[in-house]
Amino acid sequence: MVERRPMSPKPEAPLYQTIYTVLREHLEAGAFPAGLVLGEANVARAFKASRIPAAAALKRLSDEGLIGSFAGRGFIARGGETAPKPLRLELSEAGLVLPAALEADGSPRNIGLKIYPEVEHAVAASLAYGRFMLNESALAEHYGVSRTIAHEVLTRLARTGIIVQEANQRWYAGPLTAESIREHYEMRWILEPVALRQAFPKFTEAELTARRDRVMRAQGGDRGIMELEGIEQDLHIDTVARCNNRQLLQAVQRSQLLLIATHATFRSHRTGTEISTMLEEHRSIYDLLLDGDLDSACRMLETHLHRSMHPNIEMIARLGPMPEAARLPYLTPVDRGAS
């Protein structure tokens, strides 16, 4: 039985990560009946989310072998050695226990906080494909929220610099160009080593070892898109986030967001060699930190960011049109000169 927990993944975590974590705990605890059908629709309903994060969470659970496929749509909870008969239930009826923080407050502010990380990631990941107009009404309809909440989400996006509201009162995002990639990487290689230097004393050896172990698992072949994004977040976001200077952190986070989100965009364009090089550089940084050689770790981080810029510029040059599956109803492509 999965007990109700007072804590849950932090509100700023991507929604797919929250869904994945909760479902994984239930599956590992045997809380769901064998054969329970887990599909995008019933998972999205259970977490009051859209199908996009539900699908991402299910894919990761499938990749890890925690759920299996069957003749119908979706996946099923495994039932030992025998193939269980598909069982279709709402997850609440099947034993799903949501963390208290997910259930406790349905206020507009909390609903906005809940959907914001997904919208932020989706918009940032789209920018390499060009310039987009964001439709407030379509965003509200997509998530089943009020226009007030949708407006608050867009206002928050504007504060990060991802989108802007122009003179016609419409919201626009993008494009992410080769020149803007250079500028964001320059910000990062100047600021991230400074942030790492401030953050380093706050880490335990166990925390750094856990991050390095995750890289080593990826080097062993665990290279799904969420695993790679998680590795990038471990070093470039979560590690440097412990620096003391809040203004420094906000500046670096803005450039990080736009670039790290493009990993989902570029996933089919990244070569195995590029991924292997990235992983080796991340591991080297952790090795140096674990050895107590902070100066070398900071230099390695700067070198890593310098080198990473060029493959990303090359990838944006050969990026094709946005795949139909990646299109979102609240993002409308516009000509770069339009407003």
XYZ file of C-alpha atoms in Angstrom:
339
model
C 0.000 0.000 0.000
C 1.237 3.481 -0.831
C 0.694 5.828 2.090
C -0.279 9.440 1.635
C 2.830 11.533 1.866
C 3.006 15.094 3.171
C 5.584 15.978 0.536
C 5.733 15.668 -3.220
C 8.081 16.731 -5.997
C 8.676 20.472 -5.756
C 6.124 22.633 -7.615
C 8.730 23.871 -10.097
C 9.580 20.323 -11.231
C 8.353 19.473 -14.738
C 4.886 17.947 -14.539
C 5.952 14.787 -16.351
C 8.579 14.235 -13.633
C 5.928 14.510 -10.914
C 3.635 12.041 -12.696
C 6.515 9.652 -13.344
C 7.696 9.728 -9.723
C 4.242 9.087 -8.245
C 3.406 6.261 -10.660
C 6.807 4.641 -10.208
C 6.330 4.548 -6.433
C 2.948 2.863 -6.842
C 4.237 0.327 -9.354
C 7.296 -0.575 -7.300
C 5.118 -0.961 -4.199
C 2.648 -3.203 -6.048
C -0.137 -0.765 -5.223
C -1.877 -1.169 -8.589
C -3.675 -4.385 -9.586
C -1.910 -6.466 -12.232
C -3.143 -5.600 -15.699
C -4.260 -2.070 -14.837
C -4.346 -0.114 -18.083
C -2.255 3.054 -17.921
C -2.967 5.324 -20.856
C -2.464 8.983 -21.623
C -6.135 9.757 -20.989
C -6.644 8.156 -17.572
C -3.243 9.292 -16.307
C -3.937 12.863 -17.455
C -7.340 12.794 -15.714
C -5.863 11.449 -12.498
C -3.270 14.216 -12.298
C -5.512 16.944 -13.788
C -2.924 17.446 -16.509
C -2.750 17.393 -20.291
C -1.763 14.295 -22.244
C 1.717 15.585 -23.086
C 3.294 15.092 -19.626
C 1.255 11.912 -19.137
C 2.716 10.454 -22.336
C 6.258 11.450 -21.348
C 5.914 9.822 -17.926
C 4.487 6.612 -19.408
C 7.290 6.394 -21.962
C 9.905 6.602 -19.232
C 8.133 3.957 -17.140
C 7.971 1.735 -20.225
C 11.648 2.308 -21.028
C 12.494 1.239 -17.479
C 10.394 -1.921 -17.775
C 7.959 -0.956 -15.035
C 4.949 -1.217 -17.348
C 4.309 -3.432 -20.344
C 2.588 -3.153 -23.687
C -0.479 -5.080 -24.809
C -2.768 -5.341 -27.827
C -4.752 -2.230 -26.882
C -3.736 1.415 -26.508
C -1.479 2.408 -23.660
C 0.354 0.164 -21.218
C -0.487 -2.240 -18.392
C 0.864 -2.781 -14.905
C 2.923 -5.954 -14.932
C 1.714 -9.049 -13.092
C 4.673 -11.343 -12.583
C 5.642 -13.883 -15.221
C 2.175 -14.320 -16.741
C 0.593 -11.715 -18.986
C -2.298 -10.230 -16.989
C -5.698 -9.483 -18.450
C -6.161 -5.742 -19.148
C -8.112 -4.034 -16.370
C -9.650 -0.650 -17.180
C -10.245 1.538 -14.131
C -9.833 5.151 -13.177
C -6.554 5.372 -11.282
C -8.313 6.693 -8.185
C -10.363 3.481 -8.141
C -7.230 1.389 -8.685
C -5.431 2.670 -5.596
C -3.715 5.867 -6.721
C -2.788 8.052 -3.768
C -1.688 11.522 -4.776
C 0.846 13.379 -2.614
C -0.902 15.758 -0.256
C 0.571 18.815 -1.969
C -1.088 17.862 -5.259
C -4.502 17.606 -3.655
C -4.372 20.209 -0.945
C -4.909 23.435 -2.809
C -6.871 23.939 -5.994
C -6.583 27.720 -5.860
C -5.922 29.598 -9.106
C -2.391 30.383 -7.959
C -1.591 26.720 -7.377
C -3.157 25.667 -10.676
C -0.974 28.224 -12.431
C 2.111 26.949 -10.612
C 1.208 23.411 -11.610
C 0.995 24.037 -15.356
C 3.699 26.705 -15.619
C 6.775 24.400 -15.860
C 5.200 22.437 -18.708
C 4.237 25.584 -20.637
C 7.662 27.105 -20.033
C 9.448 24.011 -21.339
C 7.118 23.612 -24.335
C 7.513 27.230 -25.432
C 11.285 27.256 -24.957
C 11.644 23.983 -26.875
C 9.691 25.463 -29.810
C 11.819 28.553 -30.321
C 14.389 26.874 -32.564
C 11.602 26.403 -35.125
C 10.955 30.121 -35.490
C 8.702 32.871 -34.211
C 5.346 32.108 -32.571
C 2.322 33.979 -31.300
C 0.842 32.667 -28.057
C -2.947 32.585 -27.888
C -4.185 33.173 -24.340
C -7.641 31.697 -24.981
C -6.201 28.577 -26.620
C -3.793 28.117 -23.709
C -6.684 28.325 -21.238
C -8.735 25.833 -23.250
C -5.800 23.422 -23.654
C -5.352 23.139 -19.888
C -8.971 23.590 -18.892
C -8.222 26.702 -16.838
C -9.574 30.243 -16.803
C -8.161 32.984 -19.005
C -7.040 34.711 -15.812
C -4.758 31.784 -14.992
C -3.547 31.598 -18.598
C -2.749 35.318 -18.493
C -0.782 34.886 -15.255
C 1.241 32.070 -16.824
C 2.066 34.228 -19.855
C 2.966 37.183 -17.645
C 5.376 34.996 -15.718
C 6.908 33.742 -18.983
C 7.433 37.359 -20.002
C 9.303 38.047 -16.754
C 11.807 35.330 -17.682
C 12.324 36.879 -21.107
C 11.060 33.830 -23.023
C 8.137 35.784 -24.495
C 7.294 39.450 -24.987
C 4.050 41.375 -25.215
C 4.298 43.743 -28.155
C 2.481 46.997 -28.915
C -0.516 45.142 -30.357
C -0.967 43.493 -26.906
C -0.218 40.053 -28.344
C 2.344 37.658 -26.915
C 5.279 36.502 -29.072
C 8.175 34.093 -28.626
C 11.296 33.436 -30.655
C 13.050 32.858 -32.818
C 16.129 31.228 -31.296
C 18.875 31.982 -33.814
C 22.544 31.107 -34.144
C 23.419 34.570 -32.843
C 21.162 34.283 -29.792
C 22.618 30.837 -29.060
C 26.101 32.394 -29.060
C 24.960 35.152 -26.707
C 23.317 32.757 -24.261
C 26.329 30.447 -24.211
C 28.634 33.399 -23.605
C 26.514 34.379 -20.603
C 26.727 30.825 -19.330
C 30.470 30.295 -19.639
C 31.073 33.607 -17.862
C 28.559 33.094 -15.046
C 28.168 29.369 -14.400
C 31.733 28.800 -13.124
C 31.246 31.688 -10.678
C 27.975 30.151 -9.496
C 29.580 26.709 -9.177
C 32.366 28.152 -7.055
C 29.801 29.641 -4.651
C 27.641 26.512 -4.599
C 30.364 23.909 -4.092
C 30.729 24.215 -0.270
C 27.013 23.421 0.150
C 27.260 19.947 -1.397
C 27.972 16.689 0.354
C 30.137 13.998 -1.181
C 27.075 11.733 -1.391
C 25.147 14.303 -3.448
C 27.960 14.768 -5.939
C 28.492 11.014 -6.166
C 24.796 10.473 -6.938
C 25.007 12.994 -9.781
C 28.128 11.339 -11.175
C 26.490 7.907 -10.926
C 23.593 9.142 -13.042
C 26.056 10.220 -15.729
C 27.776 6.842 -15.566
C 24.459 5.027 -16.049
C 23.881 7.101 -19.180
C 27.366 6.232 -20.375
C 26.301 2.622 -19.967
C 23.407 3.106 -22.370
C 20.506 4.747 -20.444
C 20.138 7.689 -22.838
C 16.447 8.538 -23.110
C 15.593 12.200 -23.670
C 14.374 12.628 -20.084
C 17.527 11.000 -18.701
C 19.706 13.370 -20.730
C 17.656 16.419 -19.721
C 17.914 15.249 -16.115
C 21.700 15.056 -16.387
C 21.828 18.575 -17.814
C 19.579 19.794 -15.004
C 21.701 18.068 -12.345
C 24.805 20.066 -13.239
C 23.719 23.253 -14.916
C 20.557 24.020 -12.921
C 20.360 22.154 -9.607
C 24.066 22.345 -8.773
C 24.649 26.009 -9.575
C 21.284 26.921 -7.995
C 22.916 26.731 -4.563
C 25.051 29.786 -5.225
C 24.598 32.732 -2.860
C 24.051 35.504 -5.414
C 20.367 35.582 -6.426
C 20.914 38.148 -9.188
C 23.665 36.021 -10.685
C 21.448 32.961 -10.515
C 18.517 34.668 -12.251
C 20.766 35.858 -15.067
C 22.250 32.429 -15.698
C 18.911 30.626 -15.393
C 17.374 32.675 -18.199
C 20.087 31.602 -20.632
C 20.056 28.026 -19.356
C 16.339 27.577 -19.859
C 16.317 28.446 -23.538
C 19.268 26.190 -24.319
C 18.526 23.157 -22.159
C 14.944 23.037 -23.422
C 16.254 22.705 -26.980
C 17.572 19.229 -26.149
C 14.058 17.935 -26.726
C 13.988 19.815 -30.033
C 17.386 18.542 -31.167
C 17.103 14.957 -29.914
C 16.931 13.427 -33.405
C 19.832 15.599 -34.607
C 22.336 14.894 -31.817
C 24.973 12.363 -32.748
C 26.088 9.549 -30.494
C 29.545 11.113 -30.442
C 28.184 14.464 -29.241
C 26.186 12.808 -26.460
C 29.175 10.714 -25.374
C 31.394 13.807 -25.281
C 28.849 15.710 -23.193
C 28.575 12.836 -20.711
C 32.351 12.473 -20.407
C 32.716 16.202 -19.713
C 29.989 16.138 -17.061
C 31.636 13.152 -15.409
C 35.019 14.903 -15.437
C 33.536 17.922 -13.668
C 32.066 15.719 -10.934
C 35.343 13.794 -10.619
C 37.215 17.047 -10.062
C 34.660 18.273 -7.521
C 34.856 14.977 -5.634
C 38.660 15.320 -5.609
C 38.258 18.786 -4.104
C 39.850 20.482 -7.130
C 37.351 23.320 -7.483
C 39.558 25.491 -9.707
C 39.957 22.734 -12.298
C 36.254 21.880 -12.111
C 35.318 25.500 -12.870
C 37.760 25.624 -15.787
C 36.365 22.341 -17.098
C 32.817 23.714 -16.867
C 33.816 26.786 -18.888
C 35.540 24.592 -21.498
C 32.495 22.320 -21.682
C 30.186 25.271 -22.365
C 32.518 26.726 -25.014
C 32.604 23.393 -26.839
C 28.847 22.767 -26.496
C 27.967 25.964 -28.325
C 29.182 24.823 -31.750
C 27.137 21.584 -32.090
C 23.998 23.493 -31.107
C 24.598 26.157 -33.740
C 25.167 23.432 -36.335
C 21.979 21.624 -35.303
C 19.785 24.707 -35.601
C 21.115 25.201 -39.139
C 19.931 21.751 -40.233
C 16.701 21.686 -38.246
C 13.689 20.920 -40.422
C 10.096 22.097 -39.940
C 8.392 21.513 -36.616
C 6.986 17.953 -36.468
C 3.212 17.810 -36.427
C 3.275 15.908 -33.122
C 5.155 18.793 -31.480
C 2.655 21.480 -32.485
C 0.593 22.962 -29.672
C -2.799 24.647 -30.120
C -1.755 27.792 -28.279
C 1.379 28.396 -30.414
C 0.818 29.846 -33.889
C 3.814 30.161 -36.258
C 4.215 33.666 -37.673
C 6.508 35.276 -40.222
C 9.553 36.752 -38.561
C 8.652 40.196 -39.788
C 5.035 39.963 -38.658
C 3.691 41.474 -35.440
